[in-house]
XYZ file of C-alpha atoms in Angstrom:
368
model
C 94.380 35.132 47.586
C 92.546 34.740 44.260
C 93.215 37.752 42.068
C 91.556 39.088 38.956
C 94.651 38.142 36.982
C 94.457 34.546 38.184
C 90.937 34.301 36.818
C 91.824 36.203 33.642
C 89.391 38.953 34.561
C 89.293 42.572 33.544
C 87.173 44.753 31.345
C 85.183 43.036 28.645
C 85.265 46.266 26.676
C 85.052 49.960 27.474
C 83.036 51.567 30.250
C 80.044 49.484 31.290
C 78.450 47.764 34.238
C 80.580 47.028 37.282
C 80.252 43.563 38.806
C 81.953 42.201 41.921
C 83.025 38.597 42.474
C 83.013 37.101 45.988
C 83.759 33.390 46.101
C 82.591 32.754 49.641
C 83.477 29.441 51.280
C 83.938 25.783 50.316
C 82.177 24.963 47.004
C 81.771 28.680 46.348
C 85.348 28.613 45.086
C 84.251 26.093 42.439
C 80.772 27.218 41.377
C 81.445 30.987 41.294
C 84.238 30.698 38.669
C 81.857 28.612 36.537
C 79.247 31.364 36.809
C 81.765 34.073 35.910
C 82.958 32.116 32.878
C 79.419 31.836 31.495
C 78.748 35.536 32.126
C 81.998 36.455 30.380
C 81.050 34.343 27.380
C 77.668 36.080 27.127
C 79.289 39.520 27.451
C 81.819 38.620 24.765
C 79.086 37.443 22.405
C 76.998 40.610 22.807
C 79.823 43.145 23.161
C 78.712 44.096 26.673
C 81.410 45.922 28.638
C 81.886 44.639 32.178
C 84.364 45.842 34.760
C 85.051 42.963 37.147
C 86.354 43.311 40.701
C 87.279 40.342 42.894
C 86.644 40.902 46.615
C 87.117 38.889 49.800
C 84.200 37.611 51.853
C 83.628 34.861 54.390
C 86.401 32.712 55.859
C 89.163 34.087 53.638
C 88.072 37.627 54.454
C 88.357 36.841 58.143
C 91.726 35.151 57.750
C 93.223 38.103 55.882
C 91.365 41.052 57.417
C 89.844 39.822 60.678
C 86.214 40.018 59.550
C 83.920 37.998 57.284
C 82.899 41.301 55.646
C 86.210 43.217 55.487
C 86.044 47.004 55.389
C 87.796 47.039 52.007
C 85.049 44.833 50.565
C 82.275 46.803 52.244
C 83.473 50.078 50.702
C 84.057 48.562 47.269
C 80.537 47.117 47.040
C 78.960 50.568 47.236
C 80.614 51.449 43.924
C 79.348 48.398 42.033
C 76.167 47.828 40.039
C 75.912 44.251 41.248
C 77.905 41.287 42.448
C 78.113 37.521 42.597
C 78.228 36.132 46.128
C 79.229 32.533 46.696
C 77.791 30.459 49.563
C 79.002 31.171 53.100
C 79.909 28.384 55.541
C 78.539 30.253 58.537
C 77.366 27.098 60.313
C 81.033 26.267 60.967
C 82.033 29.734 62.180
C 82.967 30.153 65.883
C 80.079 31.372 68.033
C 79.984 34.505 70.236
C 82.522 36.368 68.132
C 81.081 39.386 66.233
C 83.773 39.108 63.553
C 82.640 35.555 62.694
C 79.098 36.194 61.494
C 77.046 35.710 58.352
C 78.148 38.824 56.413
C 75.211 41.278 56.675
C 75.284 42.120 52.984
C 71.549 42.105 52.290
C 70.719 44.449 55.165
C 73.677 46.792 54.710
C 72.977 47.412 51.015
C 69.189 47.520 51.395
C 68.549 44.568 49.112
C 64.838 44.447 49.775
C 63.622 41.565 47.601
C 64.804 38.030 46.926
C 63.759 36.641 43.554
C 63.885 32.848 43.627
C 62.678 30.886 40.623
C 61.489 27.282 40.791
C 61.660 25.672 37.376
C 61.457 22.013 36.428
C 63.193 20.289 33.513
C 61.617 17.306 31.703
C 64.678 15.065 32.064
C 65.569 15.995 35.669
C 63.835 14.053 38.440
C 61.312 16.201 40.308
C 58.011 15.858 42.124
C 56.220 17.903 39.452
C 56.804 18.750 35.803
C 55.948 21.959 33.930
C 56.703 24.123 36.962
C 57.830 27.700 36.321
C 57.335 29.986 39.327
C 59.155 33.135 40.399
C 58.905 33.686 44.152
C 59.485 37.274 45.283
C 60.273 37.491 48.996
C 60.534 40.711 51.015
C 63.930 40.811 52.793
C 64.114 43.813 55.103
C 61.151 43.310 57.458
C 59.204 40.533 59.174
C 60.502 38.433 62.076
C 64.000 37.624 60.808
C 65.654 40.102 63.125
C 69.231 39.526 61.968
C 68.217 41.163 58.687
C 65.741 43.723 59.967
C 66.995 45.206 63.252
C 69.781 47.819 63.341
C 70.345 47.597 67.093
C 69.077 45.241 69.762
C 66.902 42.244 69.047
C 63.329 41.579 67.949
C 63.191 38.695 70.430
C 63.394 38.891 74.212
C 62.535 36.746 77.248
C 61.216 38.661 80.275
C 61.287 35.482 82.355
C 62.060 31.830 81.818
C 58.467 31.010 80.945
C 57.795 33.709 78.345
C 59.435 34.642 75.034
C 58.247 37.581 72.942
C 59.036 38.095 69.239
C 58.192 41.122 67.122
C 57.161 41.245 63.475
C 57.560 44.445 61.468
C 55.588 45.314 58.322
C 55.714 48.743 56.629
C 53.818 50.219 53.728
C 57.052 51.183 51.991
C 58.518 47.697 52.302
C 55.331 46.018 51.149
C 54.808 48.365 48.214
C 58.303 48.098 46.786
C 58.437 44.298 46.913
C 54.994 44.163 45.304
C 56.132 46.486 42.531
C 59.179 44.309 41.901
C 56.876 41.295 41.566
C 54.637 43.046 39.040
C 57.629 44.239 37.021
C 58.883 40.635 36.856
C 55.429 39.390 35.870
C 55.413 41.793 32.924
C 58.460 39.994 31.500
C 56.834 36.537 31.719
C 54.315 34.957 29.319
C 51.485 34.400 31.835
C 51.699 37.838 33.511
C 50.117 36.812 36.806
C 50.911 37.764 40.425
C 49.692 35.942 43.538
C 50.084 37.740 46.891
C 50.428 35.222 49.729
C 49.476 36.323 53.260
C 47.218 35.551 56.239
C 45.161 38.733 56.475
C 42.055 37.197 58.139
C 44.219 36.295 61.177
C 46.985 38.922 61.167
C 44.637 41.743 60.269
C 47.081 44.610 60.793
C 50.405 43.091 59.712
C 49.281 40.933 56.787
C 46.480 43.418 56.238
C 48.968 46.193 55.480
C 50.951 43.921 53.149
C 47.773 42.935 51.287
C 46.577 46.546 51.036
C 49.821 47.658 49.416
C 49.779 44.748 46.955
C 46.255 45.733 45.904
C 47.305 49.371 45.418
C 50.279 48.405 43.258
C 48.123 46.020 41.214
C 46.063 49.014 39.993
C 49.171 50.334 38.215
C 49.524 47.100 36.238
C 46.219 46.467 34.434
C 48.059 44.131 32.047
C 48.987 41.761 34.903
C 46.432 39.438 36.500
C 46.321 39.641 40.304
C 45.021 37.299 42.976
C 45.504 36.691 46.687
C 46.002 33.423 48.576
C 46.216 32.453 52.221
C 49.695 31.251 53.140
C 48.485 27.862 54.388
C 46.325 27.313 51.304
C 49.066 28.192 48.833
C 51.469 25.886 50.671
C 49.073 23.008 50.097
C 48.357 23.927 46.477
C 52.047 24.292 45.667
C 52.535 20.667 46.662
C 49.452 19.470 44.788
C 49.367 21.622 41.640
C 52.178 24.215 41.409
C 51.578 24.773 37.698
C 48.777 27.242 38.519
C 51.239 29.831 39.861
C 53.412 32.289 37.955
C 54.826 35.018 40.254
C 54.259 34.703 44.012
C 55.007 37.688 46.261
C 55.025 37.445 50.042
C 56.586 38.729 53.247
C 59.956 37.735 54.654
C 59.333 34.710 56.853
C 56.526 33.308 54.700
C 58.830 33.672 51.707
C 61.652 31.895 53.504
C 59.403 28.834 53.776
C 57.669 28.993 50.385
C 60.909 29.259 48.436
C 62.233 26.046 49.978
C 58.960 24.330 49.093
C 59.479 25.593 45.561
C 63.008 24.196 45.443
C 61.764 20.843 46.689
C 59.171 20.683 43.940
C 61.749 20.809 41.156
C 64.645 18.789 42.543
C 66.208 20.526 45.532
C 68.452 23.470 46.366
C 70.917 22.556 43.627
C 68.259 23.833 41.221
C 67.382 26.943 43.238
C 69.036 30.166 42.003
C 68.444 33.523 43.608
C 68.824 37.253 43.075
C 68.611 39.836 45.866
C 67.693 43.261 44.503
C 67.698 46.804 45.849
C 66.913 50.207 44.419
C 70.219 50.427 42.517
C 72.202 47.221 43.181
C 71.620 43.473 42.979
C 73.373 40.358 44.226
C 73.422 36.943 42.553
C 73.262 34.420 45.381
C 72.351 30.762 44.959
C 70.135 29.557 47.796
C 72.190 26.474 48.673
C 74.881 26.333 51.354
C 78.643 25.956 51.066
C 78.597 22.118 51.265
C 81.965 21.612 52.993
C 81.578 17.834 52.731
C 82.074 17.928 48.964
C 84.310 20.989 48.662
C 87.424 20.414 46.575
C 86.084 17.281 44.915
C 84.918 19.050 41.774
C 81.455 17.515 41.929
C 79.351 20.496 43.059
C 76.409 21.378 40.820
C 77.014 24.884 39.357
C 73.477 25.282 37.961
C 72.065 27.455 40.759
C 75.061 29.802 40.747
C 75.119 30.138 36.951
C 71.360 30.720 36.824
C 71.751 33.364 39.547
C 74.329 35.104 37.362
C 71.881 34.959 34.460
C 69.273 36.702 36.606
C 71.788 39.380 37.598
C 72.618 40.000 33.959
C 68.951 40.426 33.070
C 68.284 42.735 36.031
C 71.267 44.935 35.148
C 69.996 45.151 31.590
C 66.552 46.310 32.695
C 67.872 48.626 35.418
C 70.426 50.332 33.181
C 68.328 50.143 30.029
C 71.208 48.203 28.484
C 70.003 45.995 25.599
C 73.350 44.183 25.431
C 72.908 42.939 29.007
C 69.343 41.870 28.247
C 70.606 39.993 25.191
C 73.423 38.424 27.225
C 70.897 37.198 29.796
C 68.849 35.665 27.000
C 71.891 33.845 25.615
C 72.726 32.520 29.066
C 69.200 31.229 29.622
C 69.145 29.496 26.251
C 72.531 27.894 26.940
C 71.518 26.737 30.417
C 68.310 25.210 29.062
C 70.164 23.493 26.242
C 72.739 21.816 28.495
C 70.098 20.848 31.037
C 67.678 19.344 28.507
C 70.326 17.571 26.442
C 71.582 15.974 29.655
C 75.023 15.082 28.310
C 77.159 17.213 30.652
C 75.496 17.226 34.070
C 76.855 16.689 37.569
C 76.097 13.541 39.544
C 73.176 14.981 41.522
C 71.447 15.672 38.199
C 72.009 12.150 36.923
C 75.227 12.796 34.987
C 78.933 12.180 35.464
C 80.420 15.599 34.736
C 82.601 17.639 37.053
C 81.691 21.160 38.144
C 84.080 22.783 35.672
C 82.961 20.551 32.814
C 79.333 21.525 33.252
C 80.230 25.199 33.492
C 82.426 24.906 30.390
C 79.583 23.234 28.492
C 77.188 26.081 29.290
C 79.801 28.720 28.363
C 80.446 26.906 25.071
C 76.702 26.812 24.361
C 76.556 30.590 24.874
C 79.215 31.077 22.180
C 77.603 28.785 19.623
């Protein structure tokens, strides 16, 4: 078992934000420590106090406690301000065993929005350059029943020739994800939100989502607002993604658009993510656990480190903590510096560095 002592963790200072560390499976045990090291460097530089807590999740949680989300972890998470969650190798878990499931963290802790940036770098191969989009995806509703249904299933088959699926949209869910998108837009230079839906066809479901986005937009006169049909924006993202700034959409549409966004800038290795709730947030890179390269030290830590940067910034805004905001700024500058200089990058990014070397380079850039 990896302990806090083994990672040289503990308080960065006095009382402050509380952050959990869950390594997950496979390459999670390599990229999460790199993320933590960069966050520690930023906290050290700014004097931000962080209380770290290492918790079990995924395969190791099941091996030691009989469940991928052990009760001890579940209870501990409620007391934290946020946490880092490494990728989970759920595709390899045994089927038809309720203890071997994708840990239901997002649903259990009401993390209602996934913030997933797509950003290109001049020296990294990508379909498009000058891309900088923040996708904001609703997480608690829609058709993805594993995340939205407490009991039973949103899909059923009354006979062998018919399958019925249910989609759920609420005003509360739509309004709060829209507000998160507008708050994010206020922190960005272009200050623009695009709501993606299909209201002309799904008049009630997408109609409700669109109505709530329009209502929230009235509270943000400083942010430009537009709407786009989901099929149209999918096409335009491929052709000219530079026209978009913040894109907010419902759960299943967002699941698709965010992968398009990752593809535009170089793949899931460049796709960080932050799942946010009313009082907690989770840094979670969008890539999988990559068991085929686990233990080789070649995994790209960018997405995990950038997810940690987003968590730091969110905690700063949520807790009105200028040191966390400053730490997030230092992390972003360091990430951009290492990425643009191109001297210490992993093989998928065109370099020859190992996972730890790239993480060390970003941490060193934070301290400079």
